[in-house]
XYZ file of C-alpha atoms in Angstrom:
329
model
C 129.643 -63.569 72.483
C 128.213 -62.034 69.331
C 125.371 -64.561 69.255
C 124.608 -63.941 72.925
C 124.062 -60.237 72.168
C 121.694 -61.065 69.275
C 119.680 -63.442 71.459
C 119.546 -60.797 74.201
C 118.224 -58.180 71.761
C 115.567 -60.596 70.520
C 114.451 -61.341 74.056
C 114.263 -57.626 74.855
C 112.122 -57.013 71.748
C 109.772 -59.862 72.666
C 109.413 -58.662 76.233
C 108.797 -55.111 75.101
C 106.132 -56.252 72.636
C 104.510 -58.336 75.324
C 104.453 -55.457 77.783
C 103.074 -53.157 75.067
C 100.329 -55.700 74.231
C 99.485 -56.121 77.923
C 99.371 -52.349 78.226
C 97.121 -52.099 75.198
C 94.872 -54.753 76.680
C 94.670 -52.744 79.886
C 93.603 -49.694 77.818
C 91.092 -51.629 75.681
C 90.065 -54.642 77.670
C 87.504 -56.026 75.232
C 89.456 -55.256 72.073
C 86.635 -53.329 70.438
C 88.843 -50.415 69.431
C 87.580 -48.124 72.157
C 89.817 -47.495 75.202
C 88.497 -48.315 78.619
C 88.583 -44.717 79.784
C 86.203 -43.658 77.030
C 83.898 -46.602 77.609
C 83.705 -45.930 81.362
C 83.701 -42.151 81.175
C 81.160 -42.133 78.362
C 80.151 -39.437 75.919
C 77.235 -37.157 75.117
C 74.690 -37.792 72.365
C 71.577 -36.090 71.041
C 68.364 -37.827 70.087
C 65.836 -36.156 67.791
C 62.221 -37.208 68.325
C 59.421 -37.251 65.790
C 57.528 -34.585 67.728
C 60.365 -32.124 67.194
C 61.882 -32.334 70.676
C 65.594 -33.073 71.259
C 67.046 -35.088 74.161
C 70.676 -34.799 75.283
C 71.884 -37.976 76.948
C 75.199 -39.035 78.528
C 75.990 -42.665 77.695
C 78.722 -45.186 78.422
C 79.579 -48.774 77.594
C 80.993 -51.909 79.246
C 84.743 -51.961 78.804
C 84.670 -55.762 79.021
C 82.139 -56.233 76.221
C 82.716 -55.503 72.522
C 78.976 -54.934 71.984
C 77.388 -53.802 75.235
C 73.796 -53.796 73.987
C 74.114 -56.801 71.699
C 72.647 -54.989 68.669
C 75.333 -56.116 66.223
C 77.286 -52.859 66.290
C 80.495 -52.776 68.336
C 80.793 -50.089 71.006
C 83.464 -48.338 68.939
C 81.103 -48.245 65.910
C 78.410 -46.649 68.057
C 80.904 -44.097 69.402
C 82.256 -43.307 65.924
C 78.820 -42.803 64.334
C 78.068 -39.220 63.396
C 76.235 -37.774 66.386
C 77.148 -40.930 68.275
C 74.796 -43.615 69.558
C 73.901 -45.187 72.869
C 76.004 -48.434 73.153
C 73.794 -49.649 76.012
C 70.557 -49.389 73.974
C 69.747 -51.551 70.952
C 67.460 -48.755 69.668
C 68.962 -45.388 70.518
C 66.110 -43.253 69.222
C 63.360 -45.685 70.343
C 61.645 -45.629 66.941
C 61.089 -49.395 66.828
C 64.083 -50.211 64.559
C 67.425 -51.351 66.035
C 70.509 -49.228 65.504
C 72.062 -52.057 63.469
C 69.078 -52.338 61.146
C 68.847 -48.558 60.696
C 72.484 -48.376 59.577
C 73.009 -51.706 57.858
C 69.559 -52.526 56.402
C 67.377 -49.457 55.946
C 69.929 -46.609 55.799
C 67.769 -44.564 58.145
C 69.109 -42.367 60.956
C 69.453 -44.258 64.261
C 69.442 -41.059 66.340
C 66.478 -39.510 64.507
C 63.031 -41.038 65.017
C 61.918 -39.488 61.718
C 64.499 -39.755 58.903
C 62.937 -37.540 56.229
C 65.740 -35.215 55.140
C 63.723 -32.043 54.428
C 60.010 -32.074 55.198
C 59.439 -34.430 58.116
C 56.038 -36.052 58.321
C 56.216 -36.659 62.077
C 55.903 -40.439 61.758
C 58.545 -42.655 63.360
C 60.731 -44.738 61.051
C 59.655 -47.922 62.820
C 56.006 -47.311 62.027
C 56.735 -46.481 58.401
C 58.989 -49.498 57.871
C 56.948 -52.056 59.865
C 53.591 -50.686 58.656
C 50.124 -50.868 60.154
C 46.715 -52.405 59.456
C 43.804 -50.539 57.868
C 40.289 -51.650 56.982
C 39.147 -51.023 53.412
C 35.566 -51.965 52.446
C 35.432 -54.263 55.450
C 38.706 -56.089 54.706
C 41.962 -55.705 56.641
C 45.067 -54.701 54.694
C 48.643 -54.192 55.933
C 50.277 -51.028 54.547
C 53.651 -49.338 54.818
C 55.150 -45.965 53.896
C 58.511 -44.620 52.810
C 60.552 -43.347 55.793
C 62.364 -40.832 53.549
C 59.228 -39.266 52.015
C 56.749 -36.816 53.570
C 53.912 -37.983 51.368
C 54.605 -41.427 49.876
C 51.709 -41.498 47.427
C 51.585 -37.808 46.489
C 47.983 -37.232 47.588
C 46.900 -34.369 49.851
C 47.706 -36.287 53.028
C 51.100 -36.765 54.695
C 52.104 -40.280 55.740
C 51.479 -39.284 59.338
C 47.965 -38.113 58.530
C 47.218 -41.384 56.720
C 48.503 -43.404 59.719
C 46.836 -41.216 62.338
C 43.515 -41.033 60.513
C 43.569 -37.237 60.702
C 40.490 -37.014 58.410
C 38.669 -39.658 60.439
C 39.971 -42.636 58.411
C 43.270 -44.549 58.407
C 44.251 -44.841 54.752
C 46.915 -46.417 52.544
C 49.946 -44.100 52.315
C 51.080 -45.755 49.101
C 47.758 -45.288 47.247
C 46.305 -41.933 46.308
C 42.834 -43.520 46.194
C 42.587 -46.101 48.945
C 39.046 -47.271 48.151
C 39.480 -47.059 44.350
C 36.440 -44.889 43.766
C 38.233 -42.315 41.644
C 38.537 -39.690 44.391
C 41.902 -39.084 46.098
C 42.071 -39.754 49.822
C 42.579 -36.121 50.734
C 39.370 -35.050 49.002
C 37.246 -38.173 49.609
C 34.460 -37.764 52.156
C 34.956 -41.459 52.999
C 38.257 -42.752 51.580
C 37.735 -46.391 52.649
C 34.278 -46.875 51.124
C 32.554 -45.808 47.938
C 29.614 -43.723 49.219
C 26.295 -43.996 47.393
C 23.042 -42.137 47.951
C 19.951 -44.146 48.776
C 16.532 -42.593 48.158
C 13.479 -44.346 49.588
C 10.015 -43.197 48.550
C 7.778 -43.536 51.623
C 4.343 -42.174 50.823
C 2.479 -40.285 48.107
C -0.940 -38.651 48.200
C -2.601 -37.519 45.005
C -4.426 -34.215 45.666
C -5.624 -33.541 42.155
C -5.368 -35.209 38.764
C -4.979 -33.754 35.267
C -7.361 -36.467 34.099
C -9.798 -38.844 35.751
C -6.957 -40.781 37.373
C -3.197 -40.388 37.560
C -0.404 -42.912 37.472
C 2.455 -41.054 39.146
C 6.176 -41.771 38.773
C 9.267 -39.810 39.636
C 12.610 -38.880 38.163
C 15.351 -38.635 40.804
C 18.628 -36.855 40.197
C 21.591 -36.904 42.621
C 24.579 -34.947 41.371
C 25.171 -35.982 37.764
C 23.371 -39.373 38.102
C 19.668 -39.972 37.756
C 17.100 -42.732 37.721
C 13.407 -43.111 36.921
C 11.173 -44.821 39.468
C 8.605 -47.486 38.815
C 5.114 -46.215 37.973
C 2.605 -46.236 40.832
C -0.863 -47.795 40.524
C -3.511 -45.489 39.058
C -4.832 -43.143 41.751
C -7.865 -40.913 42.059
C -7.703 -37.502 43.719
C -7.482 -37.907 47.490
C -5.930 -41.410 47.381
C -2.779 -42.226 49.305
C -0.297 -45.041 48.680
C 2.531 -46.421 50.803
C 5.824 -46.814 48.952
C 8.078 -48.479 51.495
C 9.657 -50.843 48.948
C 10.575 -48.131 46.465
C 14.355 -47.864 47.038
C 16.787 -46.329 44.559
C 20.576 -46.172 44.911
C 22.627 -43.651 42.938
C 26.398 -43.400 42.851
C 27.995 -40.047 43.428
C 31.494 -38.675 43.201
C 32.045 -38.495 46.920
C 34.572 -35.700 47.216
C 34.101 -33.071 49.913
C 33.119 -30.355 47.460
C 30.215 -32.491 46.337
C 28.704 -32.742 49.822
C 26.056 -32.084 50.856
C 24.761 -33.484 47.529
C 21.970 -31.791 45.636
C 18.890 -33.909 45.103
C 16.137 -33.128 42.566
C 12.822 -34.998 42.333
C 10.524 -34.556 39.329
C 6.937 -35.900 39.242
C 5.004 -37.076 36.147
C 1.642 -38.650 35.317
C 1.808 -41.662 33.019
C -1.998 -41.567 32.424
C -2.047 -38.116 30.859
C 0.060 -36.842 27.965
C 0.636 -33.581 26.222
C 2.328 -32.529 23.008
C 5.339 -30.257 22.771
C 7.084 -28.642 19.838
C 10.827 -29.111 19.561
C 13.452 -28.439 16.898
C 12.986 -32.053 15.893
C 9.205 -31.743 15.589
C 6.210 -32.383 17.818
C 6.602 -34.954 20.589
C 4.185 -36.463 23.114
C 5.272 -36.544 26.749
C 3.694 -37.327 30.114
C 2.332 -34.276 31.901
C 4.004 -33.079 35.045
C 2.516 -33.208 38.518
C 3.051 -30.261 40.781
C 4.643 -31.547 44.035
C 6.290 -28.301 45.192
C 3.729 -25.537 45.221
C 2.981 -24.912 41.550
C 6.261 -26.552 40.409
C 6.682 -30.137 39.290
C 10.109 -30.561 40.874
C 11.653 -30.348 44.322
C 15.299 -29.422 44.941
C 17.164 -29.798 48.174
C 20.333 -31.037 49.802
C 21.086 -34.033 51.931
C 22.800 -32.315 54.877
C 22.805 -34.935 57.604
C 25.459 -37.345 56.283
C 25.924 -40.123 57.313
C 22.527 -40.156 59.054
C 19.206 -40.662 57.286
C 17.080 -37.622 56.544
C 13.343 -37.503 55.804
C 11.897 -34.926 53.396
C 8.379 -33.813 52.586
C 7.319 -31.827 49.553
C 3.761 -30.684 48.762
C 2.258 -29.076 45.679
C -1.158 -28.563 44.155
C -1.198 -32.060 42.707
C 0.351 -34.178 45.442
C 2.325 -34.753 48.637
C 5.477 -36.888 48.623
C 7.443 -38.186 51.608
C 10.870 -39.716 51.013
C 13.986 -40.638 52.921
C 17.636 -40.092 51.968
C 20.581 -41.950 53.453
C 23.894 -43.432 52.314
C 25.264 -46.898 51.768
C 28.928 -47.861 51.668
C 30.138 -50.233 48.988
């Protein structure tokens, strides 16, 4: 009789456990740790978009599926996440990165499109992580930025501005100087090319000569760089010469404060010399030719970047036409 009671008690315990398990299954049909009532009734979440707007959304999950959206996170994990996620969407915040990857791989926020903690750059995490293509000096380069940093490279442009091309050019958010010309992207007039100034001498007319004939040449200065042109053939007063092949390229520090660049053209006569006294003694130099009224130099600015601009200067000794444009290298 004693053994019968023991067997009876064991059977009761087994039956009770079975009924409890069946009851638990009826409460959590898929065994994901979230009861059916919560899965069916759902819960409220908030999604924070990169443009600053906030969306409130009511979501629910399939009580017969452990991972309703198949993103690798169980429905209970999505429910338990701070702020909660949408178990029916692989990418709750629609930023281009799945909820699983945001939590498990990148440590970004799956309900915030833009995960910067303090100063948000307005660029979605998916764009920053996956990157984008830019063209530098004619070549395509794939670049990325840090989803936790407002300005990944510490230049004057946010990552969003570099992606969006807010200054007219899409640049590398991980390089202060995308084109490597020594000027940071935020200050560079063209951050994907090194801009150089091209001066083309077009035509010169000698009006008068210090001697019987003159052999003109010019000294061209753009910013802090300068060059001396080839000497023209000897000319008599009244003679004109075409100079279409006289092209000179000068580099310039192409930051915005240096544009429009100042250009100075000096004119000299290689056929006539004069002596000058200096602290080092007497020297002989070529005489100047007046090409700007009674002055031997012309000063102006190239204001039509990036278009070409034609200039004319006339003085008592001659008339010079020249063209200024830019080249990208």
